mmCIF file of C-alpha atoms in Angstrom:
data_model
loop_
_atom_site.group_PDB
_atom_site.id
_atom_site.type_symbol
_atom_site.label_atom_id
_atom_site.label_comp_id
_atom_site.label_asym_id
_atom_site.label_seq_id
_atom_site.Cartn_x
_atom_site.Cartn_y
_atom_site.Cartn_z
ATOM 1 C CA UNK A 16 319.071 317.772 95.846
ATOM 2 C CA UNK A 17 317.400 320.237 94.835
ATOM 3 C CA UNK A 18 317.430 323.816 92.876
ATOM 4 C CA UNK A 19 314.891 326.704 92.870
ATOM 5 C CA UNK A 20 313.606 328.491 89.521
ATOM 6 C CA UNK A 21 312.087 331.860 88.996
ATOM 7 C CA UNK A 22 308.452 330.639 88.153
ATOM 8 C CA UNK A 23 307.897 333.434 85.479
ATOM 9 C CA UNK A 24 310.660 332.197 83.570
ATOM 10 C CA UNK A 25 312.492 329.583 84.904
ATOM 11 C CA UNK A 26 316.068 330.674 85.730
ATOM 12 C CA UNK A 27 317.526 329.070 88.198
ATOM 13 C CA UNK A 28 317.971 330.935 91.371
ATOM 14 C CA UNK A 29 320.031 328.693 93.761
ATOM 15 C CA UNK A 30 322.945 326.167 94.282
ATOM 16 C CA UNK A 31 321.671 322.965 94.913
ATOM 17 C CA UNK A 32 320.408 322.234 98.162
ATOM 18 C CA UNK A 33 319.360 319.540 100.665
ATOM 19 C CA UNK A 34 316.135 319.925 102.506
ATOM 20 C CA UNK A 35 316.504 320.180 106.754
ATOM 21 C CA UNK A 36 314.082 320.638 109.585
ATOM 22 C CA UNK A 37 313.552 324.769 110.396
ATOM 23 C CA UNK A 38 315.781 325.653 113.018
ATOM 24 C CA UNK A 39 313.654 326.297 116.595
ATOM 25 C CA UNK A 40 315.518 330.078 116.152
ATOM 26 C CA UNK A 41 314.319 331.051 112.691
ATOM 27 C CA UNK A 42 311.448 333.330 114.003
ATOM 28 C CA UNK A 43 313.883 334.975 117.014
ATOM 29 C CA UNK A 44 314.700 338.663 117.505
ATOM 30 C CA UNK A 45 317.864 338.802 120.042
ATOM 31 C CA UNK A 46 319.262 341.681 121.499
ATOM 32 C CA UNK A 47 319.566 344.904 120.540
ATOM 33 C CA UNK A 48 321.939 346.089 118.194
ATOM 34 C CA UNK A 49 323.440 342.314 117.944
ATOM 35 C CA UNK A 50 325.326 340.955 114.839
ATOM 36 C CA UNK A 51 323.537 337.452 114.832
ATOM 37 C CA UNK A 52 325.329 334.780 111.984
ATOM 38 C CA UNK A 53 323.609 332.984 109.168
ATOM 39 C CA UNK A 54 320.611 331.058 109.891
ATOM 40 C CA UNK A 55 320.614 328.258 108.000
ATOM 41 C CA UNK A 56 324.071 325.949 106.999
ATOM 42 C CA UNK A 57 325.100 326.303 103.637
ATOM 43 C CA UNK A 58 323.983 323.800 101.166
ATOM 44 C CA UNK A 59 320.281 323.249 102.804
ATOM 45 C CA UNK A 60 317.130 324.789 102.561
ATOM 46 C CA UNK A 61 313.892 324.487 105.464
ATOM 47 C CA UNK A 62 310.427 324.939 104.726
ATOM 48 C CA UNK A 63 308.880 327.453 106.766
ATOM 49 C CA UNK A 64 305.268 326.275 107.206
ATOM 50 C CA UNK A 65 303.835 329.343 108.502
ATOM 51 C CA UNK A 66 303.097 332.395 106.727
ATOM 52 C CA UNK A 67 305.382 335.238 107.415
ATOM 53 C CA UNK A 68 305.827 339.209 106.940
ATOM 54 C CA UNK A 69 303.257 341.328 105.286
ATOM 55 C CA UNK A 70 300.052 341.755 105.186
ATOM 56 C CA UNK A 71 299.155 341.606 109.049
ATOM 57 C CA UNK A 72 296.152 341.434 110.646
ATOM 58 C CA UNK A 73 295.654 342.300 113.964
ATOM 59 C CA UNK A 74 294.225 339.952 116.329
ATOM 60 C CA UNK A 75 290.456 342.154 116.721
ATOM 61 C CA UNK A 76 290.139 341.581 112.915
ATOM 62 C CA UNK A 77 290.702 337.602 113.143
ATOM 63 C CA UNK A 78 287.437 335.197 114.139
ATOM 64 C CA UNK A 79 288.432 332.833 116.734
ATOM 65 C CA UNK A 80 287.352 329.768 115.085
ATOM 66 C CA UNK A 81 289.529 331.363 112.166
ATOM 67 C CA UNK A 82 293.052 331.504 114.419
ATOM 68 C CA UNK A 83 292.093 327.749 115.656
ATOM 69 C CA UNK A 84 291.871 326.851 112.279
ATOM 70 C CA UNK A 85 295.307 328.226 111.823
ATOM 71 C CA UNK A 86 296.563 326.471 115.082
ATOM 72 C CA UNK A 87 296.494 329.668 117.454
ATOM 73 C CA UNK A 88 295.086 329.131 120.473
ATOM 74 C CA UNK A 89 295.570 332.277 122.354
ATOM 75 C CA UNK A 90 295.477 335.941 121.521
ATOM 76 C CA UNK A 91 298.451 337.213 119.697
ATOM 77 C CA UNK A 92 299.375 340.690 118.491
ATOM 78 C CA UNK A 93 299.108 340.816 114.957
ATOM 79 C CA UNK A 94 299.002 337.239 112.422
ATOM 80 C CA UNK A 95 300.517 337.455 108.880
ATOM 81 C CA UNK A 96 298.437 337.019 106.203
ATOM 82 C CA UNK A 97 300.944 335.951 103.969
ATOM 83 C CA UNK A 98 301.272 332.623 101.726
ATOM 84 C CA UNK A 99 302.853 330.107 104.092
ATOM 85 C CA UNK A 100 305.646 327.666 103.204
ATOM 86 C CA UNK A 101 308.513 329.716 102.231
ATOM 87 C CA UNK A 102 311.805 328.382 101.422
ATOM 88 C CA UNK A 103 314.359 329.710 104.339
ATOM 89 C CA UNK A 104 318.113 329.453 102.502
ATOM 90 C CA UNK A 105 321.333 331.062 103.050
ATOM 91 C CA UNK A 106 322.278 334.237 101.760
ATOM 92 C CA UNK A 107 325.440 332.789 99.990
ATOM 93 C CA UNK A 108 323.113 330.572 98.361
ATOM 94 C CA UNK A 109 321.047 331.984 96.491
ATOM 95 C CA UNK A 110 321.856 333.106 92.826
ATOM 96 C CA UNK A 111 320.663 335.226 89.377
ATOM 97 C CA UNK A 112 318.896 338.102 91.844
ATOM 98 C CA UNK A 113 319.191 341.767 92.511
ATOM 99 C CA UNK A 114 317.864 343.783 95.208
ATOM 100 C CA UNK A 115 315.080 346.416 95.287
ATOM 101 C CA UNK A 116 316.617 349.227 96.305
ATOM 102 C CA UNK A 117 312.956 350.477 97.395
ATOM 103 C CA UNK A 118 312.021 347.606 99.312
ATOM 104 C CA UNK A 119 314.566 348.177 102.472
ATOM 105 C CA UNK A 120 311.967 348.336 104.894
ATOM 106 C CA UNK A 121 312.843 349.654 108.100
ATOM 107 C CA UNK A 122 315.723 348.242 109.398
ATOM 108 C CA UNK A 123 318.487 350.292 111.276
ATOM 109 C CA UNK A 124 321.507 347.916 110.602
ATOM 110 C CA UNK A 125 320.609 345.550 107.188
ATOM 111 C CA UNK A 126 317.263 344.571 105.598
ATOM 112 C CA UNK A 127 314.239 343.215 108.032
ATOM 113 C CA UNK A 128 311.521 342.386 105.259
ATOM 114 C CA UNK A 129 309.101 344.586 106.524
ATOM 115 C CA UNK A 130 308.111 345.475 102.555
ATOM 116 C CA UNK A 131 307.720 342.047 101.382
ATOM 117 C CA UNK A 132 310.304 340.682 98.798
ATOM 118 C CA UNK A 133 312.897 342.884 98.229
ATOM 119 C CA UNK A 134 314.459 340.515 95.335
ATOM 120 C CA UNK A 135 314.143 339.884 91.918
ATOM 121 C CA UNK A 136 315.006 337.624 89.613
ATOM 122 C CA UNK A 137 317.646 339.058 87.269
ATOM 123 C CA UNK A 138 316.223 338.016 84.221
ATOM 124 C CA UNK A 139 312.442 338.792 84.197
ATOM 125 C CA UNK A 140 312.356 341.403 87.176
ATOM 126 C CA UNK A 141 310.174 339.010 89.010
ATOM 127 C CA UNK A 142 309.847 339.585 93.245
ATOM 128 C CA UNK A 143 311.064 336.108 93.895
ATOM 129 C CA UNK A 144 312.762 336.727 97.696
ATOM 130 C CA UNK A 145 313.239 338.846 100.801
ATOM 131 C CA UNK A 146 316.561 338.812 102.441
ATOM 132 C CA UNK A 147 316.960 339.418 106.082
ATOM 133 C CA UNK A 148 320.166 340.671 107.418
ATOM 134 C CA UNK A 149 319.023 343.742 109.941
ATOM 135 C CA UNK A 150 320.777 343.707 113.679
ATOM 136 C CA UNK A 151 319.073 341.221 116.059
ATOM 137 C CA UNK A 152 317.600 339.235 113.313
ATOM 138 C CA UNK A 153 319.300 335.761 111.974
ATOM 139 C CA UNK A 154 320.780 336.308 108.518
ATOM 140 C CA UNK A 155 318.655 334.128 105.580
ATOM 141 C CA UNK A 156 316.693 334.558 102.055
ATOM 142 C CA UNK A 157 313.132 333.544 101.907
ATOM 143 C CA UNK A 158 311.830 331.861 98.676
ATOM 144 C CA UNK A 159 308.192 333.286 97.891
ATOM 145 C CA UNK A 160 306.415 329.899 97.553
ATOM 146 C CA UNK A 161 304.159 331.514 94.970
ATOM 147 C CA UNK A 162 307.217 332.935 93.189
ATOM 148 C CA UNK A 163 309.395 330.039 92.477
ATOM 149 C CA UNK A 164 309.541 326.010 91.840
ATOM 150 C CA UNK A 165 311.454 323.524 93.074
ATOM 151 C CA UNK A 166 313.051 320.813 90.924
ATOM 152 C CA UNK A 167 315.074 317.784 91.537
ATOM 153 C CA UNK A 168 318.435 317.980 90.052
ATOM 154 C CA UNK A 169 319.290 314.180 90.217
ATOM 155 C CA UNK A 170 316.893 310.931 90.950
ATOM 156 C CA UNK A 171 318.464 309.826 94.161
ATOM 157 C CA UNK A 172 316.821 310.874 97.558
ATOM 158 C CA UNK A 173 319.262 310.142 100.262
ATOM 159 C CA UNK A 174 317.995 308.885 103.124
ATOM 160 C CA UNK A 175 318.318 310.655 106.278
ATOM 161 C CA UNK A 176 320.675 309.818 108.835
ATOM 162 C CA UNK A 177 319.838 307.523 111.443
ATOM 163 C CA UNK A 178 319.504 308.582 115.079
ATOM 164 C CA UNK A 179 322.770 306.200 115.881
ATOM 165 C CA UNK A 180 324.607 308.029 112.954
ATOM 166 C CA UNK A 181 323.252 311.655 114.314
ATOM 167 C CA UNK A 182 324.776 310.963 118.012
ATOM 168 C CA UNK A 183 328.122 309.677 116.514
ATOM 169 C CA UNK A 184 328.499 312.822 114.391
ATOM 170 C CA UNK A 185 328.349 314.675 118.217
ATOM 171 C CA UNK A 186 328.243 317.915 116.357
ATOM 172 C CA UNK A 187 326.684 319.384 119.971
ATOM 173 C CA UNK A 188 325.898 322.905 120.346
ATOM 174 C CA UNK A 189 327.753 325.133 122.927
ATOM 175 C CA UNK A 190 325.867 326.980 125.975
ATOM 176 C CA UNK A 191 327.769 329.861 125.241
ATOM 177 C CA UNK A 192 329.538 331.777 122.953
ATOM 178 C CA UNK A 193 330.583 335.498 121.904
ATOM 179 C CA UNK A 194 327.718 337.932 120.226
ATOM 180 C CA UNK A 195 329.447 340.369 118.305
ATOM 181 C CA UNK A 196 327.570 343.760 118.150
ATOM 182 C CA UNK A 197 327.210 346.641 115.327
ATOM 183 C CA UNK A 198 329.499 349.693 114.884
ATOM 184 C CA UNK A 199 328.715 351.961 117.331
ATOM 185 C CA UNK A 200 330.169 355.160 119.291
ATOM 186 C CA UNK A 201 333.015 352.410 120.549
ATOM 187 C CA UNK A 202 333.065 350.444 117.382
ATOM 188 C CA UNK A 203 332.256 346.835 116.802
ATOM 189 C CA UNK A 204 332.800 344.343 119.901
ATOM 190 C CA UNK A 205 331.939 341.010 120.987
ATOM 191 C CA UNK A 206 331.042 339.679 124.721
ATOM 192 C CA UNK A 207 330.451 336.374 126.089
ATOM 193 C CA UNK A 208 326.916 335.281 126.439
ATOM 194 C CA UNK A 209 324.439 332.095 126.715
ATOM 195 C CA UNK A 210 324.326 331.294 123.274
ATOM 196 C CA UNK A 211 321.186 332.673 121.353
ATOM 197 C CA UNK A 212 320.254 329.109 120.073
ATOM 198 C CA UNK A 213 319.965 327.924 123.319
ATOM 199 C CA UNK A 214 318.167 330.619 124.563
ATOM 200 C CA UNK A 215 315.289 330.188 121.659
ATOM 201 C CA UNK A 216 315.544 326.128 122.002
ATOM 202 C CA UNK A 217 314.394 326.350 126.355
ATOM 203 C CA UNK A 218 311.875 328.985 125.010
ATOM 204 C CA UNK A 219 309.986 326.214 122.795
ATOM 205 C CA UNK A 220 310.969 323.521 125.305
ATOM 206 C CA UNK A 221 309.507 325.735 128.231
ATOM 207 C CA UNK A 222 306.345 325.913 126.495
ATOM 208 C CA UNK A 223 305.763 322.170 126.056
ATOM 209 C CA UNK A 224 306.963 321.418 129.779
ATOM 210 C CA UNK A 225 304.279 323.878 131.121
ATOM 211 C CA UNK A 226 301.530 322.236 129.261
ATOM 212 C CA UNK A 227 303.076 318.683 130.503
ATOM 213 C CA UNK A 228 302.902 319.825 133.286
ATOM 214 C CA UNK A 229 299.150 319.864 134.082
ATOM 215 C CA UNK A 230 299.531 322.737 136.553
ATOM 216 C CA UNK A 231 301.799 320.538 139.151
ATOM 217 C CA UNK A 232 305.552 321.329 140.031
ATOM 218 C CA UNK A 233 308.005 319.918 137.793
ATOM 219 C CA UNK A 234 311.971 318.426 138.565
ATOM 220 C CA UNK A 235 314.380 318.171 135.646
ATOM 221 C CA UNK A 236 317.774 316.814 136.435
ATOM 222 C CA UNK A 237 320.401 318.737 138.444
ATOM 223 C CA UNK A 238 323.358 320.450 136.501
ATOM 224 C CA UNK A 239 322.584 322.134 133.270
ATOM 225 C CA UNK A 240 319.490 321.412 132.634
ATOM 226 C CA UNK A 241 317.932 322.802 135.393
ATOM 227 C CA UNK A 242 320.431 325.778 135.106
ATOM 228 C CA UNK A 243 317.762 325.865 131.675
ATOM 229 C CA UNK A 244 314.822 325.000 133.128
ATOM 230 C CA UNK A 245 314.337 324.544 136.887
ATOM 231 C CA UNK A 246 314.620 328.702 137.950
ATOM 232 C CA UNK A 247 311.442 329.526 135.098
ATOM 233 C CA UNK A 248 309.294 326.654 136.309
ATOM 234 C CA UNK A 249 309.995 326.930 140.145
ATOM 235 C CA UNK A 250 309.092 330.719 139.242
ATOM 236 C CA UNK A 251 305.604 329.974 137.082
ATOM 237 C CA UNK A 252 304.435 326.613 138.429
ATOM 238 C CA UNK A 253 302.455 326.210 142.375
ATOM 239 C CA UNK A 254 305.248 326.024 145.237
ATOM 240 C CA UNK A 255 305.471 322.160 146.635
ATOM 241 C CA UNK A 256 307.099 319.152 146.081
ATOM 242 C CA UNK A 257 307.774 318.016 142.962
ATOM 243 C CA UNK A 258 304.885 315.936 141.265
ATOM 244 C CA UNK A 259 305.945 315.223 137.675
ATOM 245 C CA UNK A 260 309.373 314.230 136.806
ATOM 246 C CA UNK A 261 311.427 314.996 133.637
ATOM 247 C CA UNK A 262 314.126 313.267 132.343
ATOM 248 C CA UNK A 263 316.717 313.406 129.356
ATOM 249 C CA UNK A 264 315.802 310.714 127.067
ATOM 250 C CA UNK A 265 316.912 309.724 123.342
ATOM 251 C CA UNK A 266 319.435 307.343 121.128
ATOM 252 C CA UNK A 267 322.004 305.771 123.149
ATOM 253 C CA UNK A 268 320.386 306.486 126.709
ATOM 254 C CA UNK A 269 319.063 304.277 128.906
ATOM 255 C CA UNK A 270 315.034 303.397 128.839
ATOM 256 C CA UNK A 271 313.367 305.627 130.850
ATOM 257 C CA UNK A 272 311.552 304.272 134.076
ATOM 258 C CA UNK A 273 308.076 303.752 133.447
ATOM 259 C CA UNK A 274 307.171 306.325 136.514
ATOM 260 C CA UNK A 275 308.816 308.922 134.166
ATOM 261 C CA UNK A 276 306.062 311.946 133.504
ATOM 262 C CA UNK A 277 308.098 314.216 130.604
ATOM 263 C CA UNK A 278 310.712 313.481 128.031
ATOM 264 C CA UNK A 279 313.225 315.789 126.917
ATOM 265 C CA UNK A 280 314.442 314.622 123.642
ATOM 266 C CA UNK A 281 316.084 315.666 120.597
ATOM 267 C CA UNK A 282 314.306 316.219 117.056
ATOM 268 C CA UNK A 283 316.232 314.900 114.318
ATOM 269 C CA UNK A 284 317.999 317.819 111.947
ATOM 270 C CA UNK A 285 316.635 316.589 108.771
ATOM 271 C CA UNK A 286 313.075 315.386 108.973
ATOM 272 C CA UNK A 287 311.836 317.575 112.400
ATOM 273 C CA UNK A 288 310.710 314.107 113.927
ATOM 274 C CA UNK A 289 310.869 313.987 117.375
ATOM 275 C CA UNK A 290 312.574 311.195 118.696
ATOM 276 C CA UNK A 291 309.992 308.725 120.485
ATOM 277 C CA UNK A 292 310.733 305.928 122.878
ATOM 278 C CA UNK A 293 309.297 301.974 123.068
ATOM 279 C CA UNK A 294 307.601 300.702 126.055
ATOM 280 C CA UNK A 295 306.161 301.600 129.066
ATOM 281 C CA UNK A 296 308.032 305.236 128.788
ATOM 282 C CA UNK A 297 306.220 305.429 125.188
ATOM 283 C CA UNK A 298 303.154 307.787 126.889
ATOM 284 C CA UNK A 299 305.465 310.443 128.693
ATOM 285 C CA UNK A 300 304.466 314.280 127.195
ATOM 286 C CA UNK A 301 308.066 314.346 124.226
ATOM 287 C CA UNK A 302 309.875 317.816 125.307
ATOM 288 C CA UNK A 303 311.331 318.899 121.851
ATOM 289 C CA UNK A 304 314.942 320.394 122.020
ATOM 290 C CA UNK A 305 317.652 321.009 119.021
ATOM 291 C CA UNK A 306 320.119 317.614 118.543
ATOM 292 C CA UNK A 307 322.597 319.858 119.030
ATOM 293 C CA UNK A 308 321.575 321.641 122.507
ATOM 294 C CA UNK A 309 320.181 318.043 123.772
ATOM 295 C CA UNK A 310 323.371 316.251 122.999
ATOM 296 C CA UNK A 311 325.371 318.658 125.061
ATOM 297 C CA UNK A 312 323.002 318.314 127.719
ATOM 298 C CA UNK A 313 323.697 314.933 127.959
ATOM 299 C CA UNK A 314 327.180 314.777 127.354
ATOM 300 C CA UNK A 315 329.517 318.056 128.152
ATOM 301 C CA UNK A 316 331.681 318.777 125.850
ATOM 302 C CA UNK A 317 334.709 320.734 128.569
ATOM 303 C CA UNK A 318 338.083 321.935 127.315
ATOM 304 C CA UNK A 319 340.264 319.519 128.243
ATOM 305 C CA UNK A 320 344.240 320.583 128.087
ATOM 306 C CA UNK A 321 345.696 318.012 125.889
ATOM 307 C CA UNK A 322 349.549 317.132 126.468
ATOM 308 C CA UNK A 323 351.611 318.135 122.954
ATOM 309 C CA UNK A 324 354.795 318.569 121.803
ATOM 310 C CA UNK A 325 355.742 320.554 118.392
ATOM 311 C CA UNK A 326 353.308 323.346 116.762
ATOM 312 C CA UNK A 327 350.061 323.986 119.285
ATOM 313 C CA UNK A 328 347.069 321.641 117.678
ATOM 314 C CA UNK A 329 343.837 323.727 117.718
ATOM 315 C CA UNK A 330 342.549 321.557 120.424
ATOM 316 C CA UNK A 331 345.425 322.026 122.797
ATOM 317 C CA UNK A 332 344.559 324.386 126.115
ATOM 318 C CA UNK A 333 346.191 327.740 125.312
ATOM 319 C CA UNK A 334 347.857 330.230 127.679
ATOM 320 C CA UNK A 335 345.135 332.778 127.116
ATOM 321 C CA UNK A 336 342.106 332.268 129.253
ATOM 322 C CA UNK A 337 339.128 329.451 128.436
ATOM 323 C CA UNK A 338 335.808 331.240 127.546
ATOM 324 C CA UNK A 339 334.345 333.170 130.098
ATOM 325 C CA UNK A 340 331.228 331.806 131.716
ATOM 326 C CA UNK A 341 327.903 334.761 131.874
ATOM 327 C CA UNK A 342 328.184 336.325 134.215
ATOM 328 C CA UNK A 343 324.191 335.697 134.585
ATOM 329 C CA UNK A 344 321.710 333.305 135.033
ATOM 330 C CA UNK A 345 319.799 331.906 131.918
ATOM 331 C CA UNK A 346 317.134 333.520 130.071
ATOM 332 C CA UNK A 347 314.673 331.746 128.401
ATOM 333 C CA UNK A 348 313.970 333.388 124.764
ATOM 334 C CA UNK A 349 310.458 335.666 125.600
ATOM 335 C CA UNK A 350 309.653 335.571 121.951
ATOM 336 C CA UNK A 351 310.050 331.776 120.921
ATOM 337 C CA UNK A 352 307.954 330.655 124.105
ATOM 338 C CA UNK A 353 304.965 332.948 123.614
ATOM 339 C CA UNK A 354 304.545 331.846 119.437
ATOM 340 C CA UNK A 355 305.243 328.258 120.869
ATOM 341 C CA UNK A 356 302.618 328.382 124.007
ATOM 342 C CA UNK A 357 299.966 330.178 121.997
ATOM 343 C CA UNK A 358 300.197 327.347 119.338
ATOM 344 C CA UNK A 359 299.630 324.797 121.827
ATOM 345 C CA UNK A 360 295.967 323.467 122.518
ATOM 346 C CA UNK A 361 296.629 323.441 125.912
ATOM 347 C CA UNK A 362 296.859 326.966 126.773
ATOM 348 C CA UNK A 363 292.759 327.048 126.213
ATOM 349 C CA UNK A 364 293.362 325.945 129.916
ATOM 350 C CA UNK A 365 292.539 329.052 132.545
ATOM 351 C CA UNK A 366 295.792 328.469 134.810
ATOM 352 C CA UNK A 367 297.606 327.979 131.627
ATOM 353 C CA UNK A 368 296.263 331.196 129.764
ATOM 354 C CA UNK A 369 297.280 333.166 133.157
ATOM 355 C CA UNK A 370 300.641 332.608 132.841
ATOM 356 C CA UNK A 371 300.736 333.766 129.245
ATOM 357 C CA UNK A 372 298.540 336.877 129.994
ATOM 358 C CA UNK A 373 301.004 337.307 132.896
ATOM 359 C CA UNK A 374 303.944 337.019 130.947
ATOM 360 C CA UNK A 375 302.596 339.259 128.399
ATOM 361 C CA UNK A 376 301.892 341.975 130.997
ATOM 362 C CA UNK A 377 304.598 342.022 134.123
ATOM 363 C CA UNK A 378 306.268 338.858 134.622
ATOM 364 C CA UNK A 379 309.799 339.891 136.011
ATOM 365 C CA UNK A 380 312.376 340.087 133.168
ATOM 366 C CA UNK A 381 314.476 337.863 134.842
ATOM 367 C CA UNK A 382 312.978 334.751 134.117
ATOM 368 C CA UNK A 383 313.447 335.678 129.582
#
């Protein structure tokens, strides 16, 4: 565990906290208007290893060999110039901070960060932070790496969890779930939607199966999955019959068949590995998706009624109706695939850099 200190004077500035991989949704804007919940649990902290928020360059002021350097492969609008590896927390967190009143950048709903840190530590005035709470955007603080230390607040590192002790936890994500919206003419509201972190995880995972692909059409398994996958790469990939194969693989599945051409497999919560298999299956391209979205992929979790007597249990089927399904197909996240495929050394390919530039231009909304 862990505790972060103003590194003027070295008040401490958060609970303790346990370090996690960065959630594949920390960079997405959803919606418009949308009340999106806290990024990161309570209790944890991720290191962001990209730099992020102001100063921006734009991408005529960057050398190419410079953006390669910095693992961008393709153009992009605009690349922060920022000091990477800021600490990503919760709001309820953080502690010994006020905000800058001046330093609300331009945000409609909250706080966006547009003008840098916009808190300080309470005792020496110090920047040290920039919340984030603006519609659309995932609620977090971000810990200026040049602004504050970490130190360890007891001499035990806990190992991480195993993959076997991960899948028996089954803490799976849902598909779908209600957004709740801003005050507006109507009020505040809610409506039943794929869920947000799903939509970001097939955006990095669409990426990656592209560039596995080699430019040939692609099959992932029937049922949800290619609800997720199978409409986007049908869409971007050659028409004909199917040449590479993906398959769900991870803890507690069977060995993939050696024939197997992609993995989609689950990245463990606290380190960011991705999970890798033995054998023959060992050189299939790794898909990365959340634990939490790959887990329900391979095991639904549906509401089963659940016979009772006595006071209703929270899991028993109620007489109001089970969560609505969307009413349309899903949407890939546009923003999480494009800073995923551009980071990718595959895109330097022409067939690959078409789609982007496609995407970029006209590619039917339908598809993110």
């Amino acid at each position: 565990m862990f505790v972060f200190v103003c590194a003027r004077c070295g008040a401490e500035l958060t609970v303790p906290l346990s370090q996690v991989s960065l959630p594949a949704h920390a960079r997405q804007i959803y919606g418009n208007g949308v009340q999106l919940p806290v990024l990161m649990k309570a209790g944890t902290f991720a290191v962001d290893p990209e730099p992020w928020g102001r100063p921006w360059r734009m991408w005529d002021e960057i050398d190419p060999g410079e953006a390669e350097a910095r693992g961008i492969y393709a153009p992009v609008y605009a690349l922060s110039d920022s000091v990477p590896g800021a600490m990503v927390i919760a709001p309820g967190d953080i502690r010994g901070t006020r905000l800058i009143p001046e330093k609300h950048g331009g945000a409609c709903c909250g706080l966006d960060g547009a003008d840098g840190p916009n808190m300080a530590c309470e005792a020496c005035d110090l920047p040290v932070a920039t919340r984030v709470d603006d519609c659309s955007l995932w609620q977090a603080v971000r810990l200026s790496p040049d602004a504050v230390h970490r130190v360890l607040v007891d001499g035990v590192h806990a190992a991480p969890l195993s993959w076997a002790e991960l899948t028996e936890k089954r803490e799976s994500t849902p598909p779908f779930e209600p957004i709740s919206t801003w005050g507006g003419r109507l009020g505040p509201g809610h409506y039943w939607s794929w869920s947000p972190q799903w939509e970001a995880a097939a955006g990095r995972a669409l990426a990656h199966l592209l560039a596995a692909s080699e430019g040939q059409p692609v099959k992932v398994p029937n049922g949800l999955t290619a609800d997720v996958f199978q409409r986007a790469l049908d869409a971007l990939l050659p028409a004909g019959p199917p040449r590479r194969r993906a398959v769900l693989a991870g803890p507690g599945r069977p060995a993939p068949d050696a024939g197997v051409d992609i993995l989609l497999v689950p990245v463990h919560p606290q380190t960011g590995q991705t999970w890798t298999p033995a054998g023959p299956a060992a050189s299939a391209y790794p898909v990365p998706l959340p634990l939490g979205v790959w887990l329900w992929l391979v095991s639904p979790q549906p509401y089963v009624p659940v016979p009772a007597s006595g006071g209703i249990p929270q899991d028993v089927l109620r007489d109001d109706p089970l969560p609505p399904r969307p009413n349309y197909l899903f949407r890939a996240d546009r923003g999480t695939f494009q800073h995923t495929m551009v980071r990718l050394p595959a895109v330097r390919s022409p067939w690959l850099r078409t789609i982007l530039e496609n995407l970029t231009q006209d590619r039917p909304a339908d598809l993110f």
